[in-house]
Every structure is written in C-alpha cells, then in structure tokens.
XYZ file of N, CA, C and O in Angstrom:
868
model
N -14.784 -4.429 -6.315
C -13.889 -4.113 -7.494
C -14.723 -3.215 -8.696
O -15.912 -3.560 -9.059
N -14.005 -2.264 -9.115
C -14.198 -1.296 -10.145
C -14.211 -1.930 -11.479
O -13.214 -2.710 -11.557
N -15.151 -1.684 -12.398
C -15.289 -2.278 -13.678
C -14.703 -0.926 -14.485
O -15.364 0.071 -14.732
N -13.758 -1.331 -15.270
C -13.225 -0.279 -16.509
C -13.524 -1.131 -17.775
O -13.307 -2.362 -17.813
N -13.967 -0.238 -18.747
C -14.213 -0.970 -19.912
C -13.025 -0.751 -20.939
O -12.583 0.511 -21.117
N -12.496 -1.915 -21.544
C -11.251 -1.600 -22.398
C -11.762 -1.567 -23.922
O -11.690 -2.669 -24.567
N -11.997 -0.324 -24.182
C -12.582 0.002 -25.585
C -12.474 1.461 -25.843
O -12.511 2.334 -25.137
N -12.462 1.704 -27.369
C -12.721 3.249 -27.532
C -14.108 3.201 -28.330
O -14.393 4.212 -29.177
N -14.793 2.143 -28.479
C -16.159 2.004 -29.093
C -17.060 2.730 -28.232
O -17.603 2.294 -27.303
N -17.605 4.029 -28.792
C -18.500 4.813 -28.275
C -19.748 4.155 -27.736
O -20.252 4.406 -26.626
N -20.342 3.771 -28.795
C -21.699 3.118 -28.349
C -21.638 1.871 -27.435
O -22.610 1.802 -26.527
N -20.639 1.041 -27.247
C -20.390 0.090 -26.175
C -20.256 0.735 -24.911
O -20.678 0.202 -23.980
N -19.456 1.769 -24.811
C -19.251 2.435 -23.681
C -20.634 3.058 -23.104
O -20.833 2.890 -21.984
N -21.433 3.802 -23.985
C -22.583 4.298 -23.645
C -23.576 3.286 -23.021
O -24.093 3.462 -21.915
N -23.671 2.165 -23.857
C -24.503 1.010 -23.403
C -24.224 0.582 -21.826
O -25.116 0.473 -20.971
N -22.985 0.308 -21.633
C -22.740 -0.284 -20.333
C -22.506 0.788 -19.342
O -23.090 0.649 -18.269
N -22.354 2.109 -19.499
C -22.227 3.189 -18.759
C -23.754 3.581 -18.226
O -24.032 3.644 -17.065
N -24.905 3.218 -19.129
C -26.250 3.476 -18.778
C -26.717 2.559 -17.744
O -27.670 2.672 -16.900
N -26.022 1.147 -17.809
C -26.464 0.149 -16.812
C -25.644 0.339 -15.593
O -25.937 -0.461 -14.596
N -24.700 1.159 -15.380
C -23.944 1.501 -14.145
C -22.788 0.370 -14.069
O -22.363 0.189 -13.068
N -22.442 -0.109 -15.200
C -21.283 -1.082 -15.344
C -19.935 -0.643 -15.605
O -19.028 -1.372 -15.766
N -19.649 0.733 -15.671
C -18.636 1.258 -16.088
C -18.112 2.262 -15.118
O -18.639 3.310 -14.771
N -16.959 1.947 -14.393
C -16.559 2.957 -13.536
C -15.372 3.765 -14.154
O -14.674 4.798 -13.370
N -14.797 3.382 -15.319
C -13.791 4.144 -15.937
C -13.609 3.484 -17.391
O -14.219 2.324 -17.707
N -12.705 3.883 -18.061
C -12.396 3.415 -19.454
C -10.763 3.252 -19.838
O -10.171 4.215 -19.196
N -10.497 2.236 -20.326
C -8.902 2.238 -20.733
C -9.019 2.152 -22.377
O -9.840 1.496 -22.969
N -8.083 2.869 -22.829
C -7.587 2.807 -24.150
C -6.261 2.434 -24.482
O -5.344 2.683 -23.504
N -5.924 2.163 -25.611
C -4.366 1.917 -26.059
C -4.438 2.260 -27.497
O -5.404 2.374 -28.223
N -3.227 2.345 -28.052
C -3.123 2.700 -29.590
C -3.845 1.761 -30.359
O -4.488 2.062 -31.531
N -3.811 0.469 -30.233
C -4.602 -0.386 -30.852
C -6.077 -0.341 -30.888
O -6.741 -0.564 -31.684
N -6.645 0.161 -29.790
C -7.969 0.260 -29.811
C -8.262 1.640 -30.539
O -9.523 1.592 -31.037
N -7.605 2.618 -30.210
C -7.706 3.627 -31.163
C -7.725 3.496 -32.574
O -8.646 4.123 -33.436
N -6.776 2.727 -33.043
C -6.887 2.368 -34.411
C -8.095 1.498 -34.755
O -8.687 1.780 -35.883
N -8.643 0.717 -34.057
C -9.778 -0.072 -34.451
C -11.015 0.900 -34.472
O -11.860 0.447 -35.271
N -11.069 2.030 -33.552
C -12.114 2.781 -33.784
C -12.187 3.619 -34.974
O -13.055 4.263 -35.428
N -10.999 3.858 -35.545
C -10.760 4.585 -36.789
C -11.001 6.073 -36.625
O -11.097 6.764 -37.605
N -10.676 6.570 -35.512
C -10.914 8.071 -35.076
C -9.573 8.767 -34.564
O -8.640 7.992 -34.160
N -9.685 9.942 -34.538
C -8.677 10.698 -33.997
C -8.411 10.498 -32.588
O -9.569 10.469 -31.759
N -7.246 10.349 -31.873
C -7.256 10.010 -30.597
C -7.749 11.146 -29.779
O -8.288 10.746 -28.666
N -7.349 12.457 -29.950
C -7.945 13.405 -29.025
C -9.462 13.411 -29.278
O -10.218 13.663 -28.281
N -9.963 13.241 -30.385
C -11.619 13.508 -30.598
C -12.215 12.459 -29.917
O -13.160 12.567 -29.144
N -11.759 11.059 -30.085
C -12.580 9.897 -29.481
C -12.452 9.886 -27.834
O -13.303 9.792 -27.126
N -11.260 10.480 -27.564
C -11.061 10.365 -25.975
C -11.909 11.375 -25.308
O -12.306 11.318 -24.159
N -11.916 12.585 -26.160
C -12.856 13.717 -25.350
C -14.207 13.190 -25.476
O -14.840 13.522 -24.267
N -14.868 12.483 -26.338
C -16.089 12.069 -26.366
C -16.315 11.143 -25.125
O -17.300 10.972 -24.549
N -15.420 9.998 -24.855
C -15.283 9.350 -23.838
C -15.314 9.901 -22.735
O -16.219 9.589 -21.761
N -14.691 10.798 -22.425
C -14.585 11.572 -21.243
C -16.032 12.415 -20.914
O -16.250 12.624 -19.753
N -16.783 12.691 -22.000
C -17.994 13.376 -21.883
C -18.879 12.335 -21.398
O -19.987 12.864 -20.883
N -18.778 11.152 -21.719
C -19.612 10.146 -21.193
C -19.539 9.561 -20.052
O -20.302 9.381 -19.084
N -18.406 9.239 -19.644
C -17.981 8.624 -18.465
C -17.260 9.525 -17.343
O -16.429 10.401 -17.707
N -17.638 9.394 -15.877
C -17.206 10.576 -15.156
C -16.095 9.939 -14.495
O -15.166 10.713 -13.838
N -15.737 8.611 -14.606
C -14.489 8.005 -14.008
C -13.278 8.146 -14.613
O -13.250 8.784 -15.725
N -12.392 7.620 -14.202
C -10.838 7.742 -15.072
C -10.887 7.154 -16.559
O -11.637 6.055 -16.610
N -10.365 7.840 -17.283
C -10.166 7.468 -18.620
C -8.651 7.203 -19.104
O -8.150 8.429 -19.058
N -8.181 6.224 -19.426
C -6.844 6.182 -19.578
C -6.265 6.397 -21.100
O -7.086 5.856 -21.949
N -5.628 7.372 -21.361
C -5.255 7.473 -22.767
C -3.661 7.264 -22.730
O -2.915 8.003 -21.923
N -3.186 6.592 -23.862
C -1.779 6.251 -23.926
C -0.853 7.084 -24.640
O -1.316 7.371 -25.725
N 0.282 7.211 -24.064
C 1.398 8.232 -25.002
C 1.918 7.102 -25.944
O 1.803 5.980 -25.788
N 2.453 7.756 -26.931
C 3.126 6.844 -27.954
C 4.689 7.055 -28.106
O 5.403 6.098 -28.648
N 5.235 7.860 -27.364
C 6.467 8.034 -27.269
C 7.305 7.186 -26.438
O 6.742 6.328 -25.776
N 8.581 7.015 -26.596
C 9.369 6.137 -26.119
C 10.575 6.699 -25.164
O 11.010 5.994 -24.328
N 10.849 8.023 -25.397
C 11.651 8.546 -24.402
C 10.908 9.674 -23.294
O 9.836 9.907 -23.725
N 11.608 9.650 -22.231
C 10.830 10.301 -21.056
C 10.232 11.601 -21.285
O 9.294 11.944 -20.935
N 11.039 12.567 -21.897
C 10.740 13.681 -22.051
C 9.633 13.996 -23.055
O 8.594 14.832 -22.727
N 9.640 13.129 -24.057
C 8.440 13.131 -25.131
C 7.296 12.605 -24.354
O 6.059 13.014 -24.659
N 7.301 11.540 -23.599
C 6.085 10.934 -22.825
C 5.670 12.071 -22.056
O 4.240 12.231 -21.871
N 6.451 12.880 -21.274
C 5.890 13.872 -20.580
C 5.042 14.955 -21.172
O 4.142 15.264 -20.864
N 5.745 15.504 -22.402
C 5.028 16.235 -23.204
C 3.704 15.846 -23.592
O 2.753 16.493 -23.753
N 3.757 14.457 -24.348
C 2.589 13.843 -24.648
C 1.359 13.748 -23.653
O 0.118 13.913 -23.725
N 1.892 13.363 -22.432
C 0.944 13.174 -21.295
C 0.341 14.394 -20.751
O -0.866 14.432 -20.582
N 1.128 15.531 -20.933
C 0.582 16.889 -20.564
C -0.497 17.241 -21.658
O -1.717 17.597 -21.342
N -0.402 16.923 -22.791
C -1.408 17.388 -23.936
C -2.550 16.421 -23.752
O -3.571 17.048 -23.849
N -2.292 15.252 -23.330
C -3.488 14.290 -23.229
C -4.122 14.708 -21.923
O -5.642 14.801 -22.073
N -3.651 15.050 -20.855
C -4.231 15.604 -19.560
C -5.070 16.771 -19.970
O -6.017 16.964 -19.126
N -4.962 17.481 -20.982
C -5.590 18.639 -21.096
C -7.052 18.461 -21.835
O -7.929 19.257 -21.707
N -7.128 17.168 -22.030
C -8.319 16.927 -22.682
C -9.545 16.973 -21.855
O -10.661 17.498 -22.080
N -9.547 16.511 -20.587
C -10.501 16.613 -19.591
C -9.777 16.271 -18.209
O -8.636 15.671 -18.009
N -10.437 16.573 -17.144
C -9.904 16.350 -15.720
C -10.040 14.925 -15.390
O -9.095 14.607 -14.472
N -10.699 14.088 -15.916
C -10.710 12.616 -15.718
C -9.783 11.738 -16.462
O -9.675 10.548 -16.437
N -8.678 12.546 -17.386
C -7.823 11.638 -17.953
C -6.832 11.098 -17.088
O -6.305 11.776 -16.302
N -6.399 9.881 -17.421
C -5.361 9.153 -16.845
C -4.272 8.879 -17.640
O -4.409 8.216 -18.919
N -3.062 9.498 -17.698
C -2.136 9.266 -18.602
C -1.511 7.838 -18.730
O -0.971 7.501 -17.287
N -1.420 7.136 -19.579
C -0.857 5.729 -19.644
C 0.421 5.794 -20.165
O 0.607 6.219 -21.417
N 1.406 5.368 -19.327
C 2.783 5.163 -19.850
C 3.239 3.810 -19.804
O 2.794 2.998 -18.957
N 4.210 3.291 -20.548
C 4.670 1.957 -20.399
C 5.597 1.646 -19.219
O 6.203 2.734 -18.855
N 5.586 0.366 -18.915
C 6.591 0.136 -17.920
C 8.080 -0.218 -18.468
O 8.674 -1.176 -18.355
N 8.723 0.872 -18.680
C 10.283 1.028 -19.112
C 10.845 2.142 -18.019
O 10.109 2.653 -17.264
N 12.005 2.168 -18.082
C 12.653 2.949 -17.200
C 12.318 4.472 -17.409
O 11.933 5.474 -16.694
N 12.202 4.701 -18.750
C 11.603 6.087 -19.231
C 10.190 6.314 -18.832
O 9.849 7.274 -18.451
N 9.520 5.206 -18.925
C 8.036 5.424 -18.522
C 8.121 5.761 -17.047
O 7.009 6.496 -16.594
N 8.871 5.082 -16.194
C 8.848 5.236 -14.752
C 9.291 6.762 -14.591
O 8.862 7.403 -13.489
N 10.316 7.482 -15.302
C 10.656 8.706 -15.259
C 9.400 9.706 -15.506
O 9.356 10.665 -14.810
N 8.767 9.287 -16.682
C 7.632 9.918 -16.940
C 6.459 9.965 -15.872
O 5.862 11.010 -15.560
N 6.131 8.670 -15.461
C 5.165 8.761 -14.369
C 5.626 9.526 -13.102
O 4.793 10.357 -12.489
N 6.919 9.624 -12.745
C 7.245 10.227 -11.478
C 7.139 11.857 -11.850
O 6.428 12.564 -10.909
N 7.596 12.278 -12.899
C 7.219 13.756 -13.089
C 5.657 14.162 -13.307
O 5.240 15.080 -12.729
N 5.011 13.243 -14.065
C 3.626 13.477 -14.183
C 2.871 13.465 -12.936
O 1.725 14.341 -12.510
N 3.010 12.442 -12.079
C 2.532 12.320 -10.725
C 2.638 13.521 -10.039
O 1.863 14.286 -9.376
N 4.246 14.105 -9.777
C 4.461 15.133 -9.227
C 3.781 16.394 -9.588
O 3.467 17.342 -8.797
N 3.202 16.518 -10.739
C 2.547 17.586 -11.265
C 0.912 17.572 -11.003
O 0.288 18.295 -11.386
N 0.609 16.405 -10.234
C -0.743 16.126 -9.954
C -1.601 15.434 -10.683
O -2.907 15.468 -10.701
N -1.068 14.918 -11.687
C -1.954 14.077 -12.920
C -1.871 12.621 -12.617
O -0.939 11.948 -11.857
N -2.989 11.954 -12.918
C -3.090 10.644 -12.653
C -2.309 9.816 -13.616
O -2.431 10.122 -14.912
N -1.673 8.657 -13.423
C -1.062 7.950 -14.215
C -1.184 6.473 -14.084
O -1.185 5.956 -12.957
N -1.437 5.928 -15.251
C -1.720 4.182 -15.323
C -0.352 3.761 -16.016
O 0.041 3.883 -17.163
N 0.434 3.063 -15.162
C 1.631 2.133 -15.808
C 1.086 0.965 -16.455
O 0.761 0.089 -15.555
N 1.521 0.650 -17.681
C 0.905 -0.559 -18.519
C 1.893 -1.392 -18.847
O 3.128 -1.002 -18.712
N 1.643 -2.481 -19.297
C 2.411 -3.500 -19.743
C 3.288 -4.151 -18.569
O 4.619 -4.227 -18.857
N 2.710 -4.421 -17.446
C 3.322 -4.905 -16.417
C 3.381 -6.443 -16.442
O 2.240 -6.894 -16.580
N 4.536 -7.099 -16.264
C 4.265 -8.546 -16.285
C 5.191 -9.247 -15.093
O 5.290 -10.389 -15.240
N 5.668 -8.519 -14.133
C 6.454 -9.032 -13.029
C 5.911 -8.097 -11.657
O 5.707 -6.929 -11.871
N 6.082 -8.844 -10.551
C 6.038 -8.157 -9.289
C 6.851 -6.884 -9.087
O 6.884 -5.920 -8.580
N 8.237 -7.387 -9.483
C 9.359 -6.392 -9.479
C 8.890 -5.038 -10.197
O 9.195 -3.897 -9.683
N 8.374 -5.098 -11.467
C 7.898 -3.989 -12.219
C 6.883 -3.280 -11.538
O 6.802 -1.952 -11.271
N 5.871 -3.859 -10.788
C 4.843 -3.456 -10.062
C 5.301 -2.483 -8.918
O 4.734 -1.525 -8.471
N 6.413 -3.043 -8.342
C 7.002 -2.495 -7.170
C 7.448 -1.081 -7.650
O 7.504 -0.117 -6.747
N 8.313 -1.079 -8.512
C 8.948 0.066 -9.034
C 7.908 1.170 -9.616
O 7.840 2.380 -9.350
N 6.735 0.780 -10.211
C 5.682 1.684 -10.366
C 5.017 2.311 -9.362
O 4.824 3.556 -9.141
N 4.811 1.676 -8.265
C 4.505 2.087 -6.888
C 5.373 3.169 -6.407
O 4.953 4.108 -6.033
N 6.834 2.872 -6.318
C 7.676 3.819 -5.720
C 7.791 4.929 -6.837
O 8.096 6.135 -6.234
N 7.444 4.878 -8.110
C 7.263 6.233 -8.752
C 6.149 6.792 -8.599
O 5.820 8.070 -9.327
N 5.092 6.351 -7.897
C 3.861 7.318 -7.508
C 2.652 6.853 -8.613
O 1.756 7.621 -8.605
N 2.920 5.730 -9.310
C 1.718 5.390 -10.255
C 0.366 5.435 -9.601
O 0.146 4.992 -8.358
N -0.564 5.994 -10.133
C -1.953 5.845 -9.599
C -2.570 4.468 -9.960
O -3.441 3.993 -8.941
N -2.319 3.704 -11.026
C -2.783 2.489 -11.314
C -1.522 1.672 -12.005
O -0.662 2.303 -12.565
N -1.577 0.500 -11.590
C -0.609 -0.554 -12.341
C -1.361 -1.521 -13.183
O -2.412 -2.172 -12.595
N -1.004 -1.652 -14.527
C -1.877 -2.644 -15.043
C -1.085 -3.844 -15.521
O -0.204 -3.903 -16.590
N -1.176 -5.018 -14.666
C -0.603 -6.260 -15.007
C -1.439 -7.073 -16.068
O -2.687 -6.936 -15.929
N -0.978 -7.639 -17.120
C -1.463 -8.073 -18.210
C -1.735 -9.641 -17.901
O -0.749 -10.226 -18.383
N -2.799 -9.922 -17.385
C -2.895 -11.459 -17.024
C -2.906 -12.429 -18.211
O -2.478 -13.380 -18.269
N -3.723 -11.892 -19.181
C -3.979 -12.708 -20.348
C -2.758 -13.123 -21.249
O -2.475 -14.218 -21.566
N -1.891 -11.886 -21.323
C -0.681 -12.123 -22.139
C 0.341 -13.118 -21.483
O 0.958 -13.882 -22.139
N 0.374 -13.246 -19.960
C 1.079 -14.181 -19.399
C 0.462 -15.434 -19.536
O 1.451 -16.461 -19.727
N -0.783 -15.648 -19.436
C -1.407 -17.176 -19.687
C -1.056 -17.618 -21.034
O -0.759 -18.818 -21.338
N -0.821 -16.720 -22.112
C -0.543 -17.012 -23.602
C 0.802 -17.746 -23.533
O 0.830 -18.633 -24.444
N 1.719 -17.528 -22.646
C 3.046 -18.120 -22.709
C 3.150 -19.133 -21.554
O 4.330 -19.491 -20.977
N 2.175 -19.570 -21.019
C 2.020 -20.756 -19.938
C 2.581 -20.214 -18.763
O 3.105 -21.045 -17.891
N 2.417 -18.656 -18.398
C 2.707 -18.507 -16.926
C 1.357 -18.091 -16.384
O 0.424 -18.107 -17.145
N 1.495 -17.801 -15.213
C -0.048 -17.780 -14.476
C -0.166 -16.294 -14.290
O 0.445 -15.683 -13.176
N -0.947 -15.592 -15.216
C -1.400 -14.254 -14.662
C -2.085 -13.845 -13.618
O -1.821 -12.861 -13.004
N -2.882 -14.794 -13.135
C -3.612 -14.400 -11.730
C -2.576 -14.484 -10.578
O -3.041 -13.851 -9.654
N -1.641 -15.411 -10.620
C -0.651 -15.200 -9.621
C 0.029 -13.968 -9.475
O 0.364 -13.575 -8.470
N 0.283 -13.377 -10.562
C 0.785 -11.998 -10.728
C -0.185 -10.919 -9.798
O 0.401 -10.117 -9.048
N -1.407 -11.022 -10.026
C -2.313 -10.313 -9.402
C -2.173 -10.403 -7.827
O -2.129 -9.504 -7.006
N -2.068 -11.717 -7.479
C -2.025 -12.059 -6.109
C -0.725 -11.643 -5.407
O -0.703 -10.984 -4.375
N 0.321 -11.657 -6.289
C 1.662 -11.199 -5.774
C 1.750 -9.721 -5.539
O 2.312 -9.212 -4.610
N 1.235 -9.099 -6.489
C 1.224 -7.351 -6.483
C 0.330 -6.812 -5.379
O 0.799 -6.116 -4.474
N -0.783 -7.788 -5.120
C -1.710 -7.321 -3.997
C -1.013 -7.434 -2.518
O -1.028 -6.728 -1.710
N -0.191 -8.652 -2.409
C 0.490 -8.836 -1.272
C 1.624 -7.798 -0.865
O 1.644 -7.405 0.288
N 2.248 -7.411 -2.073
C 3.409 -6.592 -1.785
C 2.743 -5.200 -1.544
O 3.117 -4.565 -0.450
N 1.708 -4.674 -2.187
C 1.262 -3.488 -2.193
C 0.522 -3.237 -0.578
O 0.712 -2.430 0.087
N -0.093 -4.479 -0.115
C -0.554 -4.427 1.156
C 0.258 -4.545 2.276
O 0.099 -3.931 3.564
N 1.606 -5.266 1.998
C 2.573 -5.385 2.925
C 3.062 -3.945 3.386
O 3.393 -3.508 4.348
N 3.095 -2.856 2.210
C 3.832 -1.664 2.526
C 2.772 -0.457 2.408
O 3.335 0.714 2.493
N 1.609 -0.736 2.233
C 0.630 0.413 2.215
C 0.761 1.280 1.046
O 0.255 2.427 1.215
N 1.309 0.385 0.053
C 1.128 1.470 -1.454
C -0.290 1.673 -1.840
O -1.119 0.936 -1.800
N -0.432 3.001 -2.192
C -1.902 3.472 -2.619
C -1.894 3.013 -3.973
O -3.124 3.356 -4.474
N -1.071 2.773 -5.152
C -1.244 2.580 -6.227
C -2.464 1.463 -6.415
O -2.341 0.184 -5.767
N -3.268 1.365 -7.339
C -4.404 0.526 -7.481
C -4.013 -0.395 -8.552
O -3.416 -0.375 -9.314
N -4.372 -1.738 -8.059
C -4.122 -2.807 -9.066
C -5.101 -2.884 -10.097
O -6.404 -3.303 -9.792
N -4.821 -2.768 -11.125
C -5.709 -2.545 -12.462
C -5.580 -3.906 -13.404
O -4.585 -3.815 -14.168
N -6.079 -4.903 -13.020
C -6.121 -6.110 -13.912
C -6.317 -5.851 -15.260
O -7.556 -5.293 -15.667
N -5.532 -6.177 -16.100
C -5.655 -5.961 -17.518
C -5.510 -7.185 -18.596
O -5.047 -8.220 -17.902
N -5.673 -7.024 -19.722
C -5.563 -8.187 -20.646
C -6.516 -9.370 -20.036
O -6.111 -10.361 -20.120
N -7.611 -8.978 -19.753
C -8.597 -10.030 -19.572
C -9.351 -10.685 -20.746
O -10.101 -9.965 -21.491
N -9.371 -11.910 -20.373
C -9.944 -12.721 -21.827
C -11.224 -13.502 -21.438
O -11.905 -13.685 -22.328
N -11.563 -13.628 -20.210
C -12.826 -14.485 -19.991
C -13.579 -13.879 -18.776
O -13.044 -13.116 -17.936
N -14.708 -14.306 -18.447
C -15.540 -14.110 -17.563
C -15.119 -14.599 -16.081
O -15.172 -14.013 -14.988
N -14.341 -15.666 -16.297
C -13.784 -16.182 -14.968
C -12.694 -15.281 -14.602
O -12.389 -15.220 -13.387
N -11.869 -14.544 -15.509
C -10.775 -13.798 -15.031
C -11.410 -12.841 -14.233
O -10.838 -12.272 -13.189
N -12.563 -12.299 -14.306
C -13.253 -11.154 -13.649
C -13.307 -11.488 -12.335
O -13.039 -10.594 -11.275
N -14.047 -12.576 -12.154
C -14.302 -13.244 -10.748
C -13.138 -13.582 -9.906
O -12.907 -13.321 -8.853
N -12.003 -14.180 -10.623
C -10.916 -14.617 -10.146
C -10.243 -13.236 -9.588
O -9.530 -13.305 -8.448
N -10.196 -12.335 -10.415
C -9.319 -10.900 -10.121
C -10.136 -10.334 -8.706
O -9.471 -9.883 -7.823
N -11.474 -10.428 -8.686
C -12.158 -9.686 -7.578
C -11.901 -10.592 -6.355
O -11.686 -10.036 -5.317
N -11.632 -12.000 -6.369
C -11.397 -12.681 -5.331
C -9.834 -12.515 -4.876
O -9.723 -12.615 -3.597
N -9.123 -12.153 -5.783
C -7.550 -11.877 -5.511
C -7.474 -10.446 -4.907
O -6.472 -10.158 -4.399
N -8.504 -9.654 -4.926
C -8.442 -8.260 -4.437
C -7.914 -7.101 -5.426
O -7.408 -6.104 -4.917
N -8.251 -7.371 -6.397
C -7.649 -6.435 -7.603
C -8.768 -5.217 -7.253
O -9.932 -5.463 -7.115
N -8.117 -4.099 -7.471
C -8.839 -2.886 -7.217
C -9.762 -2.561 -8.248
O -10.887 -2.097 -8.110
N -9.312 -2.855 -9.613
C -10.025 -2.712 -10.826
C -9.848 -3.774 -11.680
O -8.721 -4.400 -11.731
N -10.778 -4.000 -12.735
C -10.445 -4.835 -13.736
C -11.083 -4.178 -14.967
O -12.118 -3.810 -14.990
N -10.090 -4.092 -15.892
C -10.394 -3.806 -17.388
C -10.606 -4.650 -18.331
O -9.929 -5.454 -18.531
N -11.816 -4.792 -18.989
C -12.197 -5.882 -19.967
C -13.057 -5.295 -21.011
O -13.519 -4.356 -21.064
N -12.906 -6.018 -22.208
C -13.747 -5.540 -23.264
C -15.174 -5.872 -23.023
O -15.608 -6.429 -22.108
N -16.025 -5.025 -23.716
C -17.397 -4.960 -23.480
C -18.119 -6.378 -23.647
O -18.744 -6.848 -22.693
N -17.493 -7.268 -24.345
C -18.222 -8.592 -24.597
C -17.775 -9.649 -23.411
O -18.714 -10.414 -23.023
N -16.664 -9.261 -22.680
C -16.433 -10.047 -21.610
C -17.344 -9.615 -20.535
O -17.703 -10.483 -19.499
N -17.445 -8.506 -20.205
C -18.530 -7.907 -19.196
C -19.803 -8.408 -19.427
O -20.452 -9.020 -18.581
N -20.237 -8.646 -20.719
C -21.611 -9.077 -20.912
C -21.716 -10.300 -20.702
O -22.772 -11.056 -20.162
N -20.505 -11.092 -20.840
C -20.661 -12.691 -20.645
C -20.746 -13.110 -19.369
O -21.298 -14.124 -19.006
N -20.327 -12.152 -18.327
C -20.563 -12.622 -16.985
C -21.915 -12.776 -16.585
O -22.162 -13.465 -15.561
N -22.860 -12.405 -17.170
C -24.367 -12.751 -17.077
C -24.701 -14.056 -17.314
O -25.943 -14.778 -16.725
N -24.166 -14.680 -18.081
C -24.477 -16.064 -18.789
C -24.367 -17.209 -17.871
O -23.116 -17.224 -17.263
N -25.366 -18.072 -17.762
C -24.983 -19.372 -17.067
C -26.278 -20.235 -17.644
O -27.508 -19.706 -17.770
N -25.853 -21.417 -18.078
C -27.028 -22.362 -18.525
C -28.064 -22.732 -17.773
O -28.983 -23.017 -18.119
N -27.671 -22.851 -16.499
C -28.703 -22.953 -15.412
C -30.059 -21.685 -15.458
O -30.934 -22.108 -15.362
N -29.231 -20.649 -15.447
C -30.376 -19.614 -15.731
C -31.121 -19.590 -16.816
O -32.454 -19.481 -16.820
N -30.567 -19.891 -18.032
C -31.307 -19.968 -19.337
C -32.111 -21.210 -19.252
O -33.531 -21.137 -19.488
N -31.657 -22.438 -18.510
C -32.583 -23.591 -18.447
C -33.964 -23.318 -17.419
O -35.054 -23.631 -17.820
N -33.584 -22.671 -16.299
C -34.654 -22.378 -15.413
C -35.757 -21.382 -16.125
O -36.942 -21.428 -15.854
N -35.204 -20.282 -16.801
C -36.114 -19.217 -17.375
C -37.052 -19.950 -18.573
O -38.165 -19.573 -18.532
N -36.506 -20.932 -19.288
C -37.065 -21.698 -20.140
C -38.296 -22.402 -19.414
O -39.488 -22.419 -20.014
N -38.074 -22.750 -18.389
C -39.177 -23.703 -17.586
C -40.062 -22.706 -17.097
O -41.421 -23.054 -17.138
N -39.934 -21.614 -16.534
C -40.866 -20.454 -16.050
C -41.758 -20.004 -17.102
O -42.737 -19.882 -16.935
N -41.247 -19.845 -18.171
C -41.882 -19.095 -19.670
C -42.760 -20.280 -19.844
O -44.044 -19.925 -20.097
N -42.470 -21.513 -19.924
C -43.292 -22.479 -20.369
C -44.417 -22.769 -19.197
O -45.574 -22.959 -19.793
N -44.044 -22.864 -18.083
C -45.111 -23.055 -17.091
C -46.003 -21.743 -16.968
O -47.239 -22.064 -16.713
N -45.563 -20.575 -17.256
C -46.395 -19.399 -17.288
C -47.513 -19.301 -18.504
O -48.647 -19.179 -18.296
N -47.109 -20.029 -19.469
C -47.872 -20.100 -20.701
C -49.099 -21.299 -20.528
O -50.311 -20.887 -20.492
N -48.475 -22.205 -19.843
C -49.645 -23.362 -19.327
C -50.650 -22.679 -18.324
O -51.831 -23.274 -18.612
N -50.218 -21.868 -17.515
C -51.167 -21.471 -16.431
C -51.857 -20.314 -17.025
O -52.897 -19.816 -16.237
N -51.705 -19.791 -18.122
C -52.361 -18.615 -18.521
C -52.019 -17.317 -17.821
O -52.852 -16.546 -17.603
N -50.946 -17.181 -17.164
C -50.452 -16.237 -16.324
C -50.290 -14.928 -17.104
O -49.472 -14.839 -18.125
N -50.856 -13.762 -16.825
C -50.748 -12.481 -17.452
C -50.665 -11.402 -16.138
O -51.407 -11.402 -15.504
N -49.714 -10.577 -16.354
C -49.331 -9.432 -15.289
C -50.035 -8.322 -15.692
O -50.471 -7.415 -14.892
N -49.521 -7.923 -16.887
C -50.209 -6.528 -17.582
C -50.807 -6.964 -18.769
O -50.620 -7.792 -19.468
C-alpha cells in the first residue's frame, strides 16, 4: 500500500519523504488555508520535494470552470493530480481531463455507486472518506471493502485512495482490505510506530545495558 501524506506543511512532508514514507501528497482548500500560503506557490514547492503524485484541488463547481482550473493546476508540475469533487459536474471534468492525459483524483466519495461512476469516468484515484462516515455511525472501512470488490470484479484501473483517515488502526485496516493508497496526516503516520510493549521492552534493555556497563562506541 502506498502512503500519501495529507498536508500542505512543507517541513512535515520533507521529514517523512527523507524517511521514504511518502509516495505522494494530497491537499485540499482547508489544508492550503492552514498553510497560510498561495496554492500555486506551495503546491509547486511540494512537487519539487516529492516525485510521486501530488493532488491539488479545484474550487469551481461547474464542469467547464473545473476543467479550466484543472488545466492551470496541471501546469505546475508533471506529477500534479487534479482533484475534483464527486458531483455530476466533477465527473464531466474528470472525463475531459483524463481524456487529455491528466491524472485525476475524484474526492468526497461516500458510496460504492459514486466510486463506480468515477471509475467509468476514468478517474486515476477515487478518494473514499472513511473517517467522515464513521462520524455519522456508518462503516467507512466497509466502503473500502465494497469498492475494492467492485473494481476487482470488473478490472477497473482506478486506484482506491483511502482518505479521511483518523487513526493508525485505519492505516493497517485499509492495507488488509486492499486499498491501493492511504492518505493520512503526518501525525497519524508517525503514530503507526507506537506500541506500549516496544516502549516497555526498550526501557528494560536500556536499564540492563547500564547495569552491564555495555558500551559499543
């Protein structure tokens, strides 16, 4: 499973990228706002750091305007993925941009039917929002499973990009369900290393090393 980091924080991206933990980046208007920077400027800097796909989202609501914005975003770098919402106009924009040879991430997916439409429109990525489904007492992980089954049934090449990930457990669960990609905030990716037994075992090893007077260098 590929790891995308869901942020526009340059330093966080750089840190994870240096560890080999970043296969791509996803952004959205809320993350751009949080960065406090111009969308074109910060997106270009991200693309200079990361060689994998970098999703940049349109803000228009009408198909023709989405297409125009998508073309402008795609000019930033060769690894830009134009991100469009899962609306009828978004699907129209997806089809046009895909036919032009651009990568497209269809976002705000909350049902298997929506995911099926996105695949038919040629989406490169579909972004099911599992955390937001969990927030309203629906099973976000079940949606990942349903989309995986449908895409596998018919050989769709659209990649399942699990989004709205809130916990480290979401990451491993998505991996078990066969998501192609999971995008998560830097803090969630870092939290994957944590385990109380690791901490406990390390404390014991350090204490014993001190008792034994062990020195390596």
